[in-house]
Amino acid sequence: MAALAVTAGCVSSGSSSEPAAETGTETATATETATATETATPESTPESLDDWLDDANGYDGEIRRYGPQSRPTIMLGEETDGGLAFSPPAIEVPPMTIVRWDWTGHGGQQNVVALDGTFDSGRTNAQSGTMYHYFFEEPGEYRFVSEPHRDDGMKGAIIVKEPPSSGNATVDEWLAAASNFDGTIADRTDTDTATVTAGADGNGGQFAFDPPALKVSTETTVRWDWTGDGGPHNIVSKGDGPLDSELVADEGSTYEHTFEETGTHLYSCKPHEGVGMRGAVVVE
C-alpha cells in the first residue's frame, strides 16, 4: 500500500496553482494509487543514475543512506547556489520504507513526480507545511522531479535496496545508515592495537568512522584518531557501554579504550549520529 497526502482526483501538469498535497495524510490502497498515477506521464531515462544526478541542485556526489525503521524526510525548495533543490536530493532506503516530502514554502509552486509514474503528489503547491508520503515496497531506482523547476535542476532519486550485510545482525542494523559501511567488518584480531579514524569522509561530509566496523581480540586497545574535519566529534557507546570521550575538534586528538571482554559494542558521534556517524567493535 502507498501512503499519500493528496487531494482526491488532483493530478498536475505543473502549471496549476491549486494545492495537490495537504498538511496531513490519507491512506490509499495499491489500486487507488495506480489509478492516481495513471494520468502521470512516464518518461524514459536512458542515462545512468550518476548522469541523472550530475546536474541535480544540491547533489554533492553522495547518496544519503537510511536504515530500517527510519522515516526519511526530503525537503522541497531548499535554496542552493545552483537553484532550488530537494534536500537531500538522493537517498537510499531499504524496502518497506515510508519517505516523506515536506514543502519549505520557498520558490513558489512545486510538486513531486516520479518519471516512471510510480508516485505523483498531484497539483503544485507553494504552502509551507505541505507534506506528501509514499511507501516504497519494491527494490529499484526511482527518479523524480518538481515539474515547475525540472529544467533548472530540481530533481532527485530514491534507491530502494537491501542494506549491506556482514552476517552480524546487531552490527548490520546499527550501521545500515552509515554510508561507508559495505558489510565488511575489518579484522584486526591479530594485533594488540587497532586504529579508527574519526572525521573520515562519509555521510555527506567528514562525518564517518573508518573503518565503521572492527573485529578485535580481547585485551586489544582501539584508538580513535581525529582528522580535525567535520567539526567536533566524540565517541559514545550506545546504551551502557564503556566508550565515552570528550567532544573535540582538533586534528591529532585521540581516544583509547582496551576491550577486556567479548561482545559487540556499538557507538556513535552524538552530534552526528543522525546523519550516520556510527561505529561498531566486535570483540572475540
Short mmCIF file of C-alpha atoms in Angstrom, two decimals:
data_model
loop_
_atom_site.label_atom_id
_atom_site.label_comp_id
_atom_site.label_asym_id
_atom_site.label_seq_id
_atom_site.Cartn_x
_atom_site.Cartn_y
_atom_site.Cartn_z
CA MET A 1 0.00 0.00 0.00
CA ALA A 2 1.08 3.55 -0.54
CA ALA A 3 0.57 6.32 2.00
CA LEU A 4 -0.18 9.52 0.15
CA ALA A 5 -1.01 13.06 1.25
CA VAL A 6 -3.14 14.12 -1.72
CA THR A 7 -6.35 15.84 -2.61
CA ALA A 8 -8.50 13.17 -4.25
CA GLY A 9 -8.54 13.29 -8.04
CA CYS A 10 -5.93 16.05 -8.45
CA VAL A 11 -3.08 15.36 -10.84
CA SER A 12 -0.97 18.25 -12.04
CA SER A 13 0.80 19.22 -15.22
CA GLY A 14 2.94 21.54 -13.13
CA SER A 15 1.12 24.75 -14.04
CA SER A 16 -1.82 24.69 -11.67
CA SER A 17 -1.94 26.87 -8.58
CA GLU A 18 -4.40 24.56 -6.83
CA PRO A 19 -2.95 22.54 -3.93
CA ALA A 20 -2.25 18.86 -4.52
CA ALA A 21 -0.90 17.89 -1.13
CA GLU A 22 -2.29 18.90 2.22
CA THR A 23 -0.98 19.16 5.76
CA GLY A 24 -1.97 15.68 6.90
CA THR A 25 -2.15 12.31 5.19
CA GLU A 26 -4.63 9.91 3.67
CA THR A 27 -4.01 6.20 3.17
CA ALA A 28 -4.64 4.84 -0.31
CA THR A 29 -4.76 1.23 -1.44
CA ALA A 30 -2.44 -0.03 -4.15
CA THR A 31 -5.36 0.05 -6.61
CA GLU A 32 -6.17 3.65 -5.73
CA THR A 33 -2.52 4.57 -6.09
CA ALA A 34 -2.35 3.01 -9.54
CA THR A 35 -5.45 4.95 -10.57
CA ALA A 36 -3.99 8.19 -9.24
CA THR A 37 -0.77 7.77 -11.20
CA GLU A 38 -2.27 6.63 -14.48
CA THR A 39 -2.61 10.25 -15.61
CA ALA A 40 1.08 10.96 -14.92
CA THR A 41 3.34 11.00 -17.96
CA PRO A 42 6.00 8.29 -17.65
CA GLU A 43 9.28 9.20 -19.32
CA SER A 44 12.26 7.10 -20.28
CA THR A 45 15.54 7.87 -18.54
CA PRO A 46 18.25 6.15 -20.54
CA GLU A 47 21.16 7.85 -18.77
CA SER A 48 22.87 6.34 -15.74
CA LEU A 49 21.94 7.38 -12.24
CA ASP A 50 25.21 9.33 -12.00
CA ASP A 51 24.32 11.21 -15.18
CA TRP A 52 20.83 11.89 -13.86
CA LEU A 53 22.13 13.33 -10.59
CA ASP A 54 25.10 15.17 -12.13
CA ASP A 55 23.14 18.40 -12.58
CA ALA A 56 20.72 17.95 -9.67
CA ASN A 57 20.83 21.04 -7.49
CA GLY A 58 22.34 20.37 -4.07
CA TYR A 59 23.85 17.00 -5.02
CA ASP A 60 27.38 16.59 -3.63
CA GLY A 61 28.12 13.17 -5.07
CA GLU A 62 26.94 11.19 -2.06
CA ILE A 63 23.68 9.31 -1.66
CA ARG A 64 22.33 9.58 1.89
CA ARG A 65 21.54 6.16 3.35
CA TYR A 66 18.78 5.36 5.82
CA GLY A 67 18.37 2.18 7.83
CA PRO A 68 15.34 0.03 8.67
CA GLN A 69 12.55 1.66 10.70
CA SER A 70 13.74 5.09 9.56
CA ARG A 71 11.34 7.78 8.36
CA PRO A 72 13.35 9.82 5.84
CA THR A 73 12.21 13.34 5.03
CA ILE A 74 13.09 15.24 1.86
CA MET A 75 12.61 19.00 1.82
CA LEU A 76 11.22 20.75 -1.26
CA GLY A 77 12.50 24.17 -2.22
CA GLU A 78 15.84 24.14 -0.39
CA GLU A 79 17.79 27.14 -1.65
CA THR A 80 21.26 26.32 -3.02
CA ASP A 81 23.84 28.14 -5.11
CA GLY A 82 22.61 26.22 -8.16
CA GLY A 83 18.94 26.94 -7.52
CA LEU A 84 16.03 25.29 -5.75
CA ALA A 85 16.66 21.71 -4.65
CA PHE A 86 15.33 18.63 -2.96
CA SER A 87 17.27 18.14 0.28
CA PRO A 88 18.75 15.60 0.30
CA PRO A 89 18.40 15.08 -3.45
CA ALA A 90 19.37 11.39 -3.39
CA ILE A 91 18.71 8.80 -0.69
CA GLU A 92 18.99 5.04 -0.26
CA VAL A 93 16.40 3.19 1.80
CA PRO A 94 15.52 -0.46 2.44
CA PRO A 95 12.25 -1.90 1.07
CA MET A 96 9.16 -1.23 3.18
CA THR A 97 10.16 2.37 3.95
CA ILE A 98 7.89 5.42 4.00
CA VAL A 99 9.53 8.52 2.52
CA ARG A 100 8.06 11.95 3.26
CA TRP A 101 8.47 15.16 1.31
CA ASP A 102 7.97 18.49 3.14
CA TRP A 103 7.42 21.82 1.40
CA THR A 104 9.64 24.65 2.69
CA GLY A 105 7.46 27.35 1.12
CA HIS A 106 10.45 28.73 -0.83
CA GLY A 107 10.43 29.14 -4.59
CA GLY A 108 6.75 29.14 -5.41
CA GLN A 109 4.74 26.26 -6.85
CA GLN A 110 6.27 22.77 -6.53
CA ASN A 111 5.32 19.11 -6.65
CA VAL A 112 6.88 15.63 -6.57
CA VAL A 113 6.52 13.46 -9.66
CA ALA A 114 8.29 10.17 -10.44
CA LEU A 115 9.42 9.95 -14.06
CA ASP A 116 8.05 6.40 -14.40
CA GLY A 117 4.68 7.34 -12.91
CA THR A 118 5.19 5.37 -9.68
CA PHE A 119 4.23 8.30 -7.46
CA ASP A 120 2.81 11.76 -8.01
CA SER A 121 1.86 14.36 -5.41
CA GLY A 122 -0.55 15.93 -7.89
CA ARG A 123 -1.05 19.62 -8.49
CA THR A 124 1.64 22.05 -7.49
CA ASN A 125 1.62 23.73 -4.11
CA ALA A 126 3.53 26.65 -2.61
CA GLN A 127 2.46 26.38 1.03
CA SER A 128 4.99 25.70 3.76
CA GLY A 129 3.99 22.68 5.84
CA THR A 130 2.55 20.71 2.94
CA MET A 131 3.52 17.02 3.11
CA TYR A 132 3.45 14.06 0.76
CA HIS A 133 4.19 10.44 1.72
CA TYR A 134 4.95 7.35 -0.34
CA PHE A 135 5.54 3.76 0.81
CA PHE A 136 8.34 2.04 -1.10
CA GLU A 137 7.94 -1.74 -1.19
CA GLU A 138 9.95 -2.87 -4.21
CA PRO A 139 13.72 -2.53 -4.82
CA GLY A 140 14.66 -0.23 -7.68
CA GLU A 141 15.73 3.28 -8.69
CA TYR A 142 13.04 5.94 -8.58
CA ARG A 143 13.90 9.26 -10.21
CA PHE A 144 11.70 12.26 -9.57
CA VAL A 145 11.35 15.97 -10.28
CA SER A 146 9.47 19.07 -9.29
CA GLU A 147 7.79 19.78 -12.60
CA PRO A 148 7.90 23.61 -12.49
CA HIS A 149 11.66 23.56 -11.78
CA ARG A 150 12.83 20.40 -13.52
CA ASP A 151 14.75 22.19 -16.26
CA ASP A 152 16.51 24.25 -13.59
CA GLY A 153 17.87 21.16 -11.82
CA MET A 154 15.26 20.44 -9.15
CA LYS A 155 15.34 16.67 -9.35
CA GLY A 156 16.39 13.68 -7.28
CA ALA A 157 16.40 9.93 -6.85
CA ILE A 158 15.47 7.27 -4.32
CA ILE A 159 17.33 3.97 -4.41
CA VAL A 160 15.46 1.14 -2.72
CA LYS A 161 17.70 -1.82 -1.89
CA GLU A 162 18.51 -4.23 0.88
CA PRO A 163 21.07 -2.79 3.32
CA PRO A 164 24.62 -4.24 3.50
CA SER A 165 25.02 -7.48 5.43
CA SER A 166 28.05 -8.68 7.40
CA GLY A 167 26.29 -11.66 8.96
CA ASN A 168 26.19 -9.90 12.33
CA ALA A 169 22.60 -8.69 12.64
CA THR A 170 23.35 -6.31 15.52
CA VAL A 171 26.12 -4.58 13.60
CA ASP A 172 24.16 -4.53 10.33
CA GLU A 173 21.11 -2.90 11.87
CA TRP A 174 23.17 -0.25 13.68
CA LEU A 175 25.34 0.61 10.67
CA ALA A 176 22.65 0.44 7.99
CA ALA A 177 22.55 4.26 7.98
CA ALA A 178 26.34 4.67 7.70
CA SER A 179 27.15 5.47 4.07
CA ASN A 180 30.65 3.99 4.22
CA PHE A 181 29.54 0.62 5.64
CA ASP A 182 29.55 -2.02 2.90
CA GLY A 183 29.00 -5.09 5.04
CA THR A 184 32.69 -5.54 5.85
CA ILE A 185 33.95 -5.93 9.43
CA ALA A 186 37.65 -5.14 9.37
CA ASP A 187 39.56 -7.97 11.04
CA ARG A 188 42.23 -6.78 13.49
CA THR A 189 42.22 -9.86 15.72
CA ASP A 190 45.93 -10.46 15.08
CA THR A 191 47.04 -7.11 16.53
CA ASP A 192 47.39 -5.64 20.01
CA THR A 193 46.20 -2.22 18.85
CA ALA A 194 43.77 -1.06 16.18
CA THR A 195 43.06 2.41 14.85
CA VAL A 196 39.82 4.06 13.74
CA THR A 197 39.70 7.46 12.04
CA ALA A 198 37.11 9.89 13.42
CA GLY A 199 36.02 12.51 10.90
CA ALA A 200 36.60 10.40 7.78
CA ASP A 201 34.77 11.05 4.52
CA GLY A 202 31.17 9.83 4.55
CA ASN A 203 27.54 10.63 5.35
CA GLY A 204 27.53 13.86 3.37
CA GLY A 205 30.82 15.28 4.68
CA GLN A 206 33.55 14.35 7.12
CA PHE A 207 31.06 12.52 9.31
CA ALA A 208 32.24 8.92 9.35
CA PHE A 209 34.36 6.44 11.27
CA ASP A 210 36.85 4.49 9.18
CA PRO A 211 36.58 1.56 9.37
CA PRO A 212 32.99 1.72 10.63
CA ALA A 213 33.10 -1.89 11.88
CA LEU A 214 36.06 -3.53 13.55
CA LYS A 215 36.74 -7.02 14.91
CA VAL A 216 39.40 -7.43 17.61
CA SER A 217 40.52 -9.89 20.25
CA THR A 218 40.19 -9.38 23.99
CA GLU A 219 42.86 -7.16 25.55
CA THR A 220 43.14 -5.17 22.31
CA THR A 221 43.39 -1.40 22.57
CA VAL A 222 41.40 0.54 20.00
CA ARG A 223 42.49 4.13 19.33
CA TRP A 224 40.37 6.73 17.59
CA ASP A 225 42.32 9.46 15.74
CA TRP A 226 40.64 12.78 14.90
CA THR A 227 41.18 14.24 11.41
CA GLY A 228 40.09 17.71 12.50
CA ASP A 229 37.43 17.72 9.78
CA GLY A 230 33.65 17.82 10.13
CA GLY A 231 33.52 19.82 13.34
CA PRO A 232 33.69 18.39 16.87
CA HIS A 233 33.25 14.62 17.29
CA ASN A 234 33.07 12.25 20.21
CA ILE A 235 32.93 8.51 20.85
CA VAL A 236 29.93 7.46 22.93
CA SER A 237 28.58 3.94 23.46
CA LYS A 238 25.01 3.11 22.66
CA GLY A 239 23.31 2.26 25.93
CA ASP A 240 25.52 1.42 28.90
CA GLY A 241 28.71 0.60 27.01
CA PRO A 242 32.21 1.65 28.10
CA LEU A 243 33.00 4.30 25.48
CA ASP A 244 32.66 7.94 26.48
CA SER A 245 35.10 10.51 25.08
CA GLU A 246 35.06 14.28 25.19
CA LEU A 247 33.66 16.28 22.29
CA VAL A 248 36.71 17.66 20.46
CA ALA A 249 37.50 19.04 17.01
CA ASP A 250 41.29 19.35 16.93
CA GLU A 251 43.31 17.31 14.44
CA GLY A 252 45.56 14.86 16.24
CA SER A 253 43.23 14.33 19.18
CA THR A 254 42.98 10.70 20.28
CA TYR A 255 40.86 8.46 22.48
CA GLU A 256 41.73 4.91 23.55
CA HIS A 257 39.94 2.00 25.14
CA THR A 258 41.13 -1.53 25.89
CA PHE A 259 38.41 -4.16 25.44
CA GLU A 260 38.75 -6.88 28.06
CA GLU A 261 35.58 -8.91 27.47
CA THR A 262 33.95 -10.42 24.42
CA GLY A 263 30.86 -8.76 22.98
CA THR A 264 29.58 -6.32 20.40
CA HIS A 265 29.99 -2.65 21.23
CA LEU A 266 28.00 -0.06 19.29
CA TYR A 267 28.90 3.62 19.39
CA SER A 268 28.40 6.93 17.63
CA CYS A 269 29.43 10.53 17.46
CA LYS A 270 26.45 12.01 19.28
CA PRO A 271 26.27 15.31 17.33
CA HIS A 272 26.32 13.42 14.02
CA GLU A 273 24.61 10.13 14.88
CA GLY A 274 21.53 11.17 12.94
CA VAL A 275 23.45 11.51 9.67
CA GLY A 276 25.07 8.08 10.07
CA MET A 277 28.30 8.66 12.01
CA ARG A 278 28.21 5.32 13.78
CA GLY A 279 30.63 2.51 14.51
CA ALA A 280 30.92 -0.95 15.98
CA VAL A 281 33.64 -3.01 17.67
CA VAL A 282 33.18 -6.77 17.83
CA VAL A 283 35.39 -8.35 20.49
CA GLU A 284 36.09 -12.07 20.18
#
